[in-house]
Amino acid sequence: MRLLHTSDWHLGRSFHRVNMLGAQADFIGRLVATVRERSVDAVVVSGDVYDRAVPPLAAVELFDDALHRLADLGVPTVMISGNHDSARRLGVGAGLIGRAGIHLRTEPSAAGAPVVLADAHGEVAFYGLPYLEPALVKDEFGVEKAGHEAVLAAAMDRVRADLATRAPGTRSVVLAHAFVTGGEPSDSERDITVGGVAAVPAGVFDGVDYVALGHLHGCQTLTERVRYSGSPLPYSFSEAGHRKSMWLVDLDADGSVGAERVDCPVPRPLARIRGTLDDLLADPGQAPHEESWVEATLTDPVRPADPMARLTERFPHTLSLVFDPDRTADDPDVSYARRLAGRSDQQIAEDFVAHVRGAGPDGHEQGVLRDAFDAVRADETVREVAR
């Protein structure tokens, strides 16, 4: 069975001030063409279809168009909700839409109820594990402590239990939206850390033939059977080095996996350039970036006059301008943002306690801070879904 694995469409999202809806429509066109031209048997979409719980109308219309085009091809699609989606909204009409071959899996309680498709070699069971917010699903899965590993392990127990009841030789595919150990994040994914831990081990998914992951925006292989497709378009300059693609996966009769990357159309390359303004404007080595979307970091010791206007004369698609003068880390003029770069909310809070009190928090106090951050993040999730 040939699968096309994609995720993280983020329909409705912009890139800095650039509207990406046209580029997202081009991606949908490439996806449909790939399904038709490469004889794809099933499409899997591993969450974050939309960029937010209540997407703009234009994004909903593009999603509707994608569903119609996939249904017209007669190729089944299995799709889960991600942490950016409203699972309840995305799942509206799932039963009816399923009759057209578009299978939406947004309910955690259905983790062990697969979509079963068949080819010449027998059945393939597709299990959809939507994004599992630990604080909201721990009771459903009967886990005592809310954490990503605990709820995913419980969901996978249901998968393996159902798979054990099926005919010998039944192949299996799991769709999941999670941060799995070994994956490389970028700046454009929403933080899903719980209890100070964001990642779950890949071993959680043992026992199935292929795991189609979503959430991280870089296409990557964790094992031959566990892969991220990544987002089809860039959504932050941290993705400048990404090759945007989908996975074309061949699942053989014995469950062995072969995979090939299919490139996605990207409207413009990304470039991160750094130096003094005069150097960037004069350096011939920067010529390849003149038609790119540019993030320019200026290292001038004093902020130059009209930097954006001058930059756009050479780099007309400059979208981000950062000032980072070359200074030592202990220089009192180093910016607050630079001092906080790469630090988590938990680390910043602990540093604040140490600054005010003269000593950092002890283990109990660290737990209190961690629980408070988890509670706020879970509450934000509930509020967004309820909108």
mmCIF file of C-alpha atoms in Angstrom:
data_model
loop_
_atom_site.group_PDB
_atom_site.id
_atom_site.type_symbol
_atom_site.label_atom_id
_atom_site.label_comp_id
_atom_site.label_asym_id
_atom_site.label_seq_id
_atom_site.Cartn_x
_atom_site.Cartn_y
_atom_site.Cartn_z
ATOM 1 C CA MET A 1 0.000 0.000 0.000
ATOM 2 C CA ARG A 2 1.380 3.396 -0.966
ATOM 3 C CA LEU A 3 0.800 6.219 1.527
ATOM 4 C CA LEU A 4 1.361 9.961 1.261
ATOM 5 C CA HIS A 5 2.280 11.296 4.706
ATOM 6 C CA THR A 6 1.901 15.009 5.374
ATOM 7 C CA SER A 7 1.116 17.234 8.364
ATOM 8 C CA ASP A 8 1.192 20.740 9.818
ATOM 9 C CA TRP A 9 -0.573 22.582 7.012
ATOM 10 C CA HIS A 10 -1.387 25.484 9.376
ATOM 11 C CA LEU A 11 -4.007 26.826 6.987
ATOM 12 C CA GLY A 12 -4.589 30.516 7.679
ATOM 13 C CA ARG A 13 -1.111 31.224 9.005
ATOM 14 C CA SER A 14 1.020 34.026 7.632
ATOM 15 C CA PHE A 15 4.797 34.308 7.471
ATOM 16 C CA HIS A 16 5.671 37.545 9.213
ATOM 17 C CA ARG A 17 3.509 39.978 7.220
ATOM 18 C CA VAL A 18 3.179 37.775 4.113
ATOM 19 C CA ASN A 19 -0.206 36.130 3.496
ATOM 20 C CA MET A 20 0.541 32.450 2.802
ATOM 21 C CA LEU A 21 -2.910 31.393 1.622
ATOM 22 C CA GLY A 22 -1.868 31.354 -2.048
ATOM 23 C CA ALA A 23 1.197 29.259 -1.232
ATOM 24 C CA GLN A 24 -0.964 26.917 0.840
ATOM 25 C CA ALA A 25 -3.320 26.523 -2.131
ATOM 26 C CA ASP A 26 -0.313 25.690 -4.341
ATOM 27 C CA PHE A 27 0.697 23.020 -1.825
ATOM 28 C CA ILE A 28 -2.782 21.478 -1.914
ATOM 29 C CA GLY A 29 -2.468 21.392 -5.700
ATOM 30 C CA ARG A 30 0.879 19.585 -5.423
ATOM 31 C CA LEU A 31 -0.554 17.112 -2.936
ATOM 32 C CA VAL A 32 -3.514 16.270 -5.185
ATOM 33 C CA ALA A 33 -1.245 15.956 -8.234
ATOM 34 C CA THR A 34 1.099 13.637 -6.321
ATOM 35 C CA VAL A 35 -1.800 11.433 -5.251
ATOM 36 C CA ARG A 36 -2.917 11.158 -8.868
ATOM 37 C CA GLU A 37 0.461 10.837 -10.577
ATOM 38 C CA ARG A 38 2.203 8.525 -8.074
ATOM 39 C CA SER A 39 -0.711 6.061 -7.624
ATOM 40 C CA VAL A 40 -1.163 6.828 -3.928
ATOM 41 C CA ASP A 41 -3.531 4.460 -2.102
ATOM 42 C CA ALA A 42 -4.129 6.561 1.029
ATOM 43 C CA VAL A 43 -3.274 10.024 2.375
ATOM 44 C CA VAL A 44 -2.444 10.581 6.049
ATOM 45 C CA VAL A 45 -2.479 14.065 7.590
ATOM 46 C CA SER A 46 -0.979 14.125 11.089
ATOM 47 C CA GLY A 47 -2.523 17.198 12.650
ATOM 48 C CA ASP A 48 -2.376 20.995 12.706
ATOM 49 C CA VAL A 49 -4.599 21.291 9.668
ATOM 50 C CA TYR A 50 -5.417 24.831 10.778
ATOM 51 C CA ASP A 51 -3.218 27.343 12.547
ATOM 52 C CA ARG A 52 -5.719 28.172 15.265
ATOM 53 C CA ALA A 53 -8.879 26.847 16.832
ATOM 54 C CA VAL A 54 -11.093 29.382 15.044
ATOM 55 C CA PRO A 55 -9.555 29.719 11.577
ATOM 56 C CA PRO A 56 -10.401 32.505 9.106
ATOM 57 C CA LEU A 57 -13.079 31.773 6.528
ATOM 58 C CA ALA A 58 -10.571 31.691 3.644
ATOM 59 C CA ALA A 59 -8.661 28.912 5.400
ATOM 60 C CA VAL A 60 -11.861 26.906 5.943
ATOM 61 C CA GLU A 61 -12.731 27.306 2.270
ATOM 62 C CA LEU A 62 -9.286 26.038 1.240
ATOM 63 C CA PHE A 63 -9.673 23.035 3.531
ATOM 64 C CA ASP A 64 -13.108 22.344 2.052
ATOM 65 C CA ASP A 65 -11.618 22.510 -1.448
ATOM 66 C CA ALA A 66 -8.856 20.077 -0.445
ATOM 67 C CA LEU A 67 -11.383 17.584 0.921
ATOM 68 C CA HIS A 68 -13.498 17.743 -2.236
ATOM 69 C CA ARG A 69 -10.471 17.233 -4.496
ATOM 70 C CA LEU A 70 -9.217 14.273 -2.482
ATOM 71 C CA ALA A 71 -12.691 12.717 -2.364
ATOM 72 C CA ASP A 72 -13.064 13.160 -6.133
ATOM 73 C CA LEU A 73 -9.898 11.078 -6.626
ATOM 74 C CA GLY A 74 -11.465 8.235 -4.671
ATOM 75 C CA VAL A 75 -8.351 7.909 -2.509
ATOM 76 C CA PRO A 76 -9.043 7.501 1.252
ATOM 77 C CA THR A 77 -7.655 10.163 3.577
ATOM 78 C CA VAL A 78 -7.065 9.711 7.310
ATOM 79 C CA MET A 79 -6.610 12.923 9.281
ATOM 80 C CA ILE A 80 -6.117 13.790 12.964
ATOM 81 C CA SER A 81 -6.318 17.051 14.900
ATOM 82 C CA GLY A 82 -3.174 18.722 16.241
ATOM 83 C CA ASN A 83 -2.493 21.073 19.129
ATOM 84 C CA HIS A 84 -3.334 24.108 16.974
ATOM 85 C CA ASP A 85 -6.690 22.683 15.866
ATOM 86 C CA SER A 86 -9.960 22.665 17.722
ATOM 87 C CA ALA A 87 -10.608 18.928 17.787
ATOM 88 C CA ARG A 88 -14.330 19.462 18.285
ATOM 89 C CA ARG A 89 -14.644 21.870 15.354
ATOM 90 C CA LEU A 90 -12.476 19.817 13.013
ATOM 91 C CA GLY A 91 -14.466 16.706 13.875
ATOM 92 C CA VAL A 92 -17.885 18.178 13.091
ATOM 93 C CA GLY A 93 -19.568 16.010 10.456
ATOM 94 C CA ALA A 94 -16.871 13.337 10.671
ATOM 95 C CA GLY A 95 -19.376 10.508 10.266
ATOM 96 C CA LEU A 96 -20.903 12.001 7.141
ATOM 97 C CA ILE A 97 -17.545 13.047 5.659
ATOM 98 C CA GLY A 98 -16.275 9.532 6.274
ATOM 99 C CA ARG A 99 -18.750 8.228 3.700
ATOM 100 C CA ALA A 100 -16.753 10.152 1.111
ATOM 101 C CA GLY A 101 -13.535 8.450 2.207
ATOM 102 C CA ILE A 102 -12.258 11.326 4.378
ATOM 103 C CA HIS A 103 -11.759 9.901 7.856
ATOM 104 C CA LEU A 104 -11.370 12.534 10.596
ATOM 105 C CA ARG A 105 -10.034 11.213 13.890
ATOM 106 C CA THR A 106 -10.314 13.877 16.586
ATOM 107 C CA GLU A 107 -11.669 11.953 19.619
ATOM 108 C CA PRO A 108 -9.075 10.534 22.052
ATOM 109 C CA SER A 109 -11.576 7.863 23.082
ATOM 110 C CA ALA A 110 -11.407 6.386 19.551
ATOM 111 C CA ALA A 111 -7.641 5.738 19.683
ATOM 112 C CA GLY A 112 -8.185 1.996 19.464
ATOM 113 C CA ALA A 113 -10.811 2.134 16.699
ATOM 114 C CA PRO A 114 -8.970 2.120 13.374
ATOM 115 C CA VAL A 115 -9.891 3.004 9.836
ATOM 116 C CA VAL A 116 -9.373 -0.291 8.018
ATOM 117 C CA LEU A 117 -8.335 -0.217 4.367
ATOM 118 C CA ALA A 118 -7.296 -3.123 2.179
ATOM 119 C CA ASP A 119 -5.031 -3.873 -0.758
ATOM 120 C CA ALA A 120 -4.080 -7.031 -2.614
ATOM 121 C CA HIS A 121 -2.096 -8.272 0.408
ATOM 122 C CA GLY A 122 -4.792 -7.831 3.045
ATOM 123 C CA GLU A 123 -5.896 -5.206 5.540
ATOM 124 C CA VAL A 124 -4.097 -2.158 6.884
ATOM 125 C CA ALA A 125 -5.403 -0.645 10.142
ATOM 126 C CA PHE A 126 -4.925 3.137 10.507
ATOM 127 C CA TYR A 127 -5.075 4.355 14.117
ATOM 128 C CA GLY A 128 -5.535 8.089 14.644
ATOM 129 C CA LEU A 129 -4.123 9.539 17.870
ATOM 130 C CA PRO A 130 -5.067 13.229 17.851
ATOM 131 C CA TYR A 131 -3.026 15.625 19.952
ATOM 132 C CA LEU A 132 -3.487 14.406 23.516
ATOM 133 C CA GLU A 133 -3.380 17.320 25.959
ATOM 134 C CA PRO A 134 -2.387 15.414 29.127
ATOM 135 C CA ALA A 135 -4.414 17.497 31.584
ATOM 136 C CA LEU A 136 -7.567 17.008 29.511
ATOM 137 C CA VAL A 137 -7.288 13.291 28.650
ATOM 138 C CA LYS A 138 -5.639 11.685 31.692
ATOM 139 C CA ASP A 139 -9.013 10.518 33.023
ATOM 140 C CA GLU A 140 -9.999 9.060 29.648
ATOM 141 C CA PHE A 141 -6.839 6.941 29.659
ATOM 142 C CA GLY A 142 -6.809 6.223 33.379
ATOM 143 C CA VAL A 143 -3.363 7.630 34.115
ATOM 144 C CA GLU A 144 -2.606 9.068 37.537
ATOM 145 C CA LYS A 145 -0.162 11.776 36.513
ATOM 146 C CA ALA A 146 -0.725 13.984 33.495
ATOM 147 C CA GLY A 147 2.202 13.694 31.108
ATOM 148 C CA HIS A 148 2.732 13.177 27.394
ATOM 149 C CA GLU A 149 4.472 9.835 27.747
ATOM 150 C CA ALA A 150 1.803 8.435 30.074
ATOM 151 C CA VAL A 151 -1.184 9.345 27.900
ATOM 152 C CA LEU A 152 0.501 8.318 24.644
ATOM 153 C CA ALA A 153 1.561 5.002 26.173
ATOM 154 C CA ALA A 154 -2.017 4.387 27.309
ATOM 155 C CA ALA A 155 -3.356 5.254 23.862
ATOM 156 C CA MET A 156 -0.837 2.904 22.254
ATOM 157 C CA ASP A 157 -1.892 0.149 24.644
ATOM 158 C CA ARG A 158 -5.358 0.453 23.120
ATOM 159 C CA VAL A 159 -3.871 0.334 19.635
ATOM 160 C CA ARG A 160 -1.901 -2.823 20.361
ATOM 161 C CA ALA A 161 -4.884 -4.429 22.099
ATOM 162 C CA ASP A 162 -7.091 -3.865 19.064
ATOM 163 C CA LEU A 163 -4.364 -4.997 16.669
ATOM 164 C CA ALA A 164 -4.019 -8.253 18.613
ATOM 165 C CA THR A 165 -7.659 -9.110 17.799
ATOM 166 C CA ARG A 166 -7.152 -8.765 14.056
ATOM 167 C CA ALA A 167 -6.155 -11.383 11.507
ATOM 168 C CA PRO A 168 -2.467 -12.368 11.474
ATOM 169 C CA GLY A 169 -0.555 -10.297 8.961
ATOM 170 C CA THR A 170 -2.727 -7.189 9.416
ATOM 171 C CA ARG A 171 -0.442 -4.211 8.873
ATOM 172 C CA SER A 172 -0.707 -1.092 11.005
ATOM 173 C CA VAL A 173 -0.173 2.649 10.685
ATOM 174 C CA VAL A 174 -0.408 5.133 13.576
ATOM 175 C CA LEU A 175 -0.940 8.860 13.092
ATOM 176 C CA ALA A 176 0.197 10.908 16.099
ATOM 177 C CA HIS A 177 0.808 14.562 16.894
ATOM 178 C CA ALA A 178 3.575 14.808 19.486
ATOM 179 C CA PHE A 179 7.168 15.804 20.210
ATOM 180 C CA VAL A 180 9.154 12.557 20.043
ATOM 181 C CA THR A 181 12.688 12.256 21.417
ATOM 182 C CA GLY A 182 15.290 12.771 18.718
ATOM 183 C CA GLY A 183 13.217 15.220 16.707
ATOM 184 C CA GLU A 184 14.658 18.643 15.887
ATOM 185 C CA PRO A 185 12.280 21.503 16.748
ATOM 186 C CA SER A 186 12.093 24.942 15.154
ATOM 187 C CA ASP A 187 10.860 28.303 16.426
ATOM 188 C CA SER A 188 7.412 28.000 14.832
ATOM 189 C CA GLU A 189 5.970 25.130 16.879
ATOM 190 C CA ARG A 190 3.842 25.919 19.897
ATOM 191 C CA ASP A 191 5.385 24.723 23.167
ATOM 192 C CA ILE A 192 3.644 21.604 24.506
ATOM 193 C CA THR A 193 5.922 21.038 27.514
ATOM 194 C CA VAL A 194 4.232 19.405 30.511
ATOM 195 C CA GLY A 195 5.936 18.922 33.843
ATOM 196 C CA GLY A 196 9.164 20.253 32.385
ATOM 197 C CA VAL A 197 9.158 17.495 29.757
ATOM 198 C CA ALA A 198 8.204 17.999 26.124
ATOM 199 C CA ALA A 199 9.417 14.852 24.358
ATOM 200 C CA VAL A 200 8.318 11.213 24.546
ATOM 201 C CA PRO A 201 10.521 8.260 23.546
ATOM 202 C CA ALA A 202 10.013 6.672 20.144
ATOM 203 C CA GLY A 203 9.692 3.314 21.887
ATOM 204 C CA VAL A 204 6.175 4.305 22.929
ATOM 205 C CA PHE A 205 5.129 3.389 19.381
ATOM 206 C CA ASP A 206 6.654 -0.093 19.321
ATOM 207 C CA GLY A 207 4.541 -2.801 17.728
ATOM 208 C CA VAL A 208 3.233 -1.045 14.620
ATOM 209 C CA ASP A 209 4.562 -0.936 11.083
ATOM 210 C CA TYR A 210 4.633 2.825 10.430
ATOM 211 C CA VAL A 211 4.202 5.933 12.594
ATOM 212 C CA ALA A 212 3.239 9.113 10.724
ATOM 213 C CA LEU A 213 4.140 11.977 13.053
ATOM 214 C CA GLY A 214 3.101 15.605 13.063
ATOM 215 C CA HIS A 215 4.026 18.653 15.187
ATOM 216 C CA LEU A 216 7.691 19.328 14.350
ATOM 217 C CA HIS A 217 8.120 21.366 11.178
ATOM 218 C CA GLY A 218 11.266 19.724 9.832
ATOM 219 C CA CYS A 219 10.994 16.563 7.722
ATOM 220 C CA GLN A 220 12.991 13.918 9.599
ATOM 221 C CA THR A 221 13.488 10.215 10.153
ATOM 222 C CA LEU A 222 13.689 9.044 13.776
ATOM 223 C CA THR A 223 13.729 5.380 12.758
ATOM 224 C CA GLU A 224 12.832 3.703 9.477
ATOM 225 C CA ARG A 225 9.315 3.257 10.843
ATOM 226 C CA VAL A 226 8.903 6.565 12.713
ATOM 227 C CA ARG A 227 9.003 9.779 10.693
ATOM 228 C CA TYR A 228 7.959 13.425 10.691
ATOM 229 C CA SER A 229 6.789 14.832 7.379
ATOM 230 C CA GLY A 230 7.278 18.406 8.595
ATOM 231 C CA SER A 231 5.272 21.409 7.486
ATOM 232 C CA PRO A 232 4.849 21.905 3.731
ATOM 233 C CA LEU A 233 5.785 25.598 4.027
ATOM 234 C CA PRO A 234 8.181 27.548 6.248
ATOM 235 C CA TYR A 235 6.637 29.406 9.171
ATOM 236 C CA SER A 236 9.760 30.837 10.849
ATOM 237 C CA PHE A 237 13.274 31.791 9.809
ATOM 238 C CA SER A 238 14.580 28.952 11.953
ATOM 239 C CA GLU A 239 13.368 26.749 9.073
ATOM 240 C CA ALA A 240 15.759 28.360 6.580
ATOM 241 C CA GLY A 241 17.688 25.112 6.249
ATOM 242 C CA HIS A 242 14.630 22.895 5.796
ATOM 243 C CA ARG A 243 13.756 21.054 2.619
ATOM 244 C CA LYS A 244 9.961 21.109 2.632
ATOM 245 C CA SER A 245 8.499 17.800 1.542
ATOM 246 C CA MET A 246 6.045 14.952 2.089
ATOM 247 C CA TRP A 247 6.832 11.272 2.606
ATOM 248 C CA LEU A 248 5.766 8.801 -0.072
ATOM 249 C CA VAL A 249 5.706 5.557 1.917
ATOM 250 C CA ASP A 250 5.443 2.056 0.483
ATOM 251 C CA LEU A 251 4.129 -0.453 3.015
ATOM 252 C CA ASP A 252 4.959 -3.909 1.701
ATOM 253 C CA ALA A 253 3.016 -7.128 2.214
ATOM 254 C CA ASP A 254 5.189 -8.088 5.207
ATOM 255 C CA GLY A 255 4.981 -4.615 6.786
ATOM 256 C CA SER A 256 8.427 -3.472 5.681
ATOM 257 C CA VAL A 257 8.719 0.224 4.860
ATOM 258 C CA GLY A 258 10.272 2.150 1.980
ATOM 259 C CA ALA A 259 10.090 5.942 1.888
ATOM 260 C CA GLU A 260 10.804 8.711 -0.627
ATOM 261 C CA ARG A 261 10.612 12.465 -0.169
ATOM 262 C CA VAL A 262 8.368 14.469 -2.479
ATOM 263 C CA ASP A 263 9.222 18.175 -2.547
ATOM 264 C CA CYS A 264 6.597 20.814 -1.801
ATOM 265 C CA PRO A 265 6.412 24.074 -3.770
ATOM 266 C CA VAL A 266 7.944 26.881 -1.690
ATOM 267 C CA PRO A 267 7.206 30.399 -2.949
ATOM 268 C CA ARG A 268 10.569 31.886 -1.992
ATOM 269 C CA PRO A 269 13.720 30.622 -0.240
ATOM 270 C CA LEU A 270 14.614 31.874 3.230
ATOM 271 C CA ALA A 271 17.882 33.509 4.176
ATOM 272 C CA ARG A 272 19.341 34.612 7.505
ATOM 273 C CA ILE A 273 22.127 37.120 7.025
ATOM 274 C CA ARG A 274 24.293 38.766 9.664
ATOM 275 C CA GLY A 275 26.805 41.599 9.728
ATOM 276 C CA THR A 276 27.101 45.361 9.807
ATOM 277 C CA LEU A 277 24.715 47.169 7.519
ATOM 278 C CA ASP A 278 27.467 48.486 5.265
ATOM 279 C CA ASP A 279 29.001 45.019 4.932
ATOM 280 C CA LEU A 280 25.676 43.398 4.038
ATOM 281 C CA LEU A 281 24.989 46.035 1.384
ATOM 282 C CA ALA A 282 28.424 45.701 -0.187
ATOM 283 C CA ASP A 283 29.232 42.000 0.168
ATOM 284 C CA PRO A 284 28.995 40.244 -3.250
ATOM 285 C CA GLY A 285 28.599 36.938 -1.406
ATOM 286 C CA GLN A 286 25.093 38.009 -0.393
ATOM 287 C CA ALA A 287 23.887 38.184 -4.006
ATOM 288 C CA PRO A 288 22.104 34.789 -3.902
ATOM 289 C CA HIS A 289 19.789 36.159 -1.194
ATOM 290 C CA GLU A 290 18.556 39.184 -3.102
ATOM 291 C CA GLU A 291 15.318 37.415 -4.089
ATOM 292 C CA SER A 292 14.893 35.526 -0.817
ATOM 293 C CA TRP A 293 12.758 36.299 2.192
ATOM 294 C CA VAL A 294 15.417 37.731 4.485
ATOM 295 C CA GLU A 295 15.988 37.995 8.204
ATOM 296 C CA ALA A 296 18.847 40.460 8.679
ATOM 297 C CA THR A 297 20.744 40.683 11.958
ATOM 298 C CA LEU A 298 22.733 43.891 12.206
ATOM 299 C CA THR A 299 25.845 43.829 14.377
ATOM 300 C CA ASP A 300 26.655 47.564 14.163
ATOM 301 C CA PRO A 301 27.726 48.899 17.597
ATOM 302 C CA VAL A 302 25.363 51.855 17.073
ATOM 303 C CA ARG A 303 22.020 51.449 15.368
ATOM 304 C CA PRO A 304 22.363 52.890 11.846
ATOM 305 C CA ALA A 305 19.903 55.331 10.315
ATOM 306 C CA ASP A 306 17.038 53.986 8.156
ATOM 307 C CA PRO A 307 18.289 50.389 8.210
ATOM 308 C CA MET A 308 15.172 48.766 6.766
ATOM 309 C CA ALA A 309 14.872 51.250 3.898
ATOM 310 C CA ARG A 310 18.517 50.745 3.009
ATOM 311 C CA LEU A 311 18.336 46.974 3.291
ATOM 312 C CA THR A 312 15.284 46.685 1.055
ATOM 313 C CA GLU A 313 17.088 48.521 -1.720
ATOM 314 C CA ARG A 314 19.252 45.426 -2.114
ATOM 315 C CA PHE A 315 17.044 42.801 -0.426
ATOM 316 C CA PRO A 316 13.491 43.862 -1.348
ATOM 317 C CA HIS A 317 11.918 40.904 0.481
ATOM 318 C CA THR A 318 13.431 41.621 3.893
ATOM 319 C CA LEU A 319 10.811 40.653 6.487
ATOM 320 C CA SER A 320 12.682 40.697 9.791
ATOM 321 C CA LEU A 321 15.275 43.077 11.169
ATOM 322 C CA VAL A 322 17.197 42.191 14.341
ATOM 323 C CA PHE A 323 19.765 44.318 16.151
ATOM 324 C CA ASP A 324 22.492 42.341 17.905
ATOM 325 C CA PRO A 325 25.632 44.455 18.405
ATOM 326 C CA ASP A 326 28.796 42.454 18.875
ATOM 327 C CA ARG A 327 29.276 42.571 22.657
ATOM 328 C CA THR A 328 30.396 40.171 25.355
ATOM 329 C CA ALA A 329 27.728 38.335 27.319
ATOM 330 C CA ASP A 330 28.531 40.276 30.527
ATOM 331 C CA ASP A 331 28.269 43.668 28.842
ATOM 332 C CA PRO A 332 25.564 45.641 30.731
ATOM 333 C CA ASP A 333 24.182 46.850 27.395
ATOM 334 C CA VAL A 334 23.364 43.311 26.201
ATOM 335 C CA SER A 335 19.624 43.319 25.525
ATOM 336 C CA TYR A 336 17.122 41.635 27.818
ATOM 337 C CA ALA A 337 15.854 39.545 24.879
ATOM 338 C CA ARG A 338 19.368 38.303 24.143
ATOM 339 C CA ARG A 339 19.924 37.324 27.781
ATOM 340 C CA LEU A 340 16.690 35.303 27.722
ATOM 341 C CA ALA A 341 17.249 33.671 24.337
ATOM 342 C CA GLY A 342 16.929 29.897 24.479
ATOM 343 C CA ARG A 343 15.646 29.840 28.071
ATOM 344 C CA SER A 344 12.334 28.268 29.037
ATOM 345 C CA ASP A 345 9.623 29.998 31.063
ATOM 346 C CA GLN A 346 10.550 27.714 33.976
ATOM 347 C CA GLN A 347 14.221 28.727 33.826
ATOM 348 C CA ILE A 348 13.338 32.432 33.620
ATOM 349 C CA ALA A 349 11.044 32.137 36.653
ATOM 350 C CA GLU A 350 13.718 30.291 38.632
ATOM 351 C CA ASP A 351 16.279 32.965 37.751
ATOM 352 C CA PHE A 352 13.836 35.627 38.940
ATOM 353 C CA VAL A 353 13.411 33.864 42.287
ATOM 354 C CA ALA A 354 17.183 33.657 42.643
ATOM 355 C CA HIS A 355 17.554 37.371 41.784
ATOM 356 C CA VAL A 356 14.916 38.501 44.297
ATOM 357 C CA ARG A 357 15.735 36.117 47.146
ATOM 358 C CA GLY A 358 19.425 35.518 46.653
ATOM 359 C CA ALA A 359 18.946 31.754 46.241
ATOM 360 C CA GLY A 360 17.141 29.718 43.641
ATOM 361 C CA PRO A 361 14.032 27.607 44.328
ATOM 362 C CA ASP A 362 14.423 24.235 45.982
ATOM 363 C CA GLY A 363 13.003 21.033 44.514
ATOM 364 C CA HIS A 364 9.542 21.536 46.012
ATOM 365 C CA GLU A 365 9.367 25.122 44.792
ATOM 366 C CA GLN A 366 10.499 24.073 41.313
ATOM 367 C CA GLY A 367 7.582 21.637 41.264
ATOM 368 C CA VAL A 368 5.163 24.392 42.302
ATOM 369 C CA LEU A 369 6.390 26.635 39.491
ATOM 370 C CA ARG A 370 6.197 23.766 36.989
ATOM 371 C CA ASP A 371 2.631 22.908 38.028
ATOM 372 C CA ALA A 372 1.640 26.567 37.708
ATOM 373 C CA PHE A 373 2.986 26.827 34.158
ATOM 374 C CA ASP A 374 1.279 23.551 33.224
ATOM 375 C CA ALA A 375 -2.040 24.758 34.667
ATOM 376 C CA VAL A 376 -1.881 28.035 32.740
ATOM 377 C CA ARG A 377 -1.047 26.283 29.478
ATOM 378 C CA ALA A 378 -3.829 23.728 29.959
ATOM 379 C CA ASP A 379 -6.301 26.507 30.810
ATOM 380 C CA GLU A 380 -5.316 28.384 27.631
ATOM 381 C CA THR A 381 -5.951 25.210 25.637
ATOM 382 C CA VAL A 382 -9.407 24.770 27.180
ATOM 383 C CA ARG A 383 -10.308 28.415 26.554
ATOM 384 C CA GLU A 384 -9.165 28.263 22.925
ATOM 385 C CA VAL A 385 -11.128 25.094 22.212
ATOM 386 C CA ALA A 386 -14.225 26.535 23.894
ATOM 387 C CA ARG A 387 -14.231 29.715 21.805
#
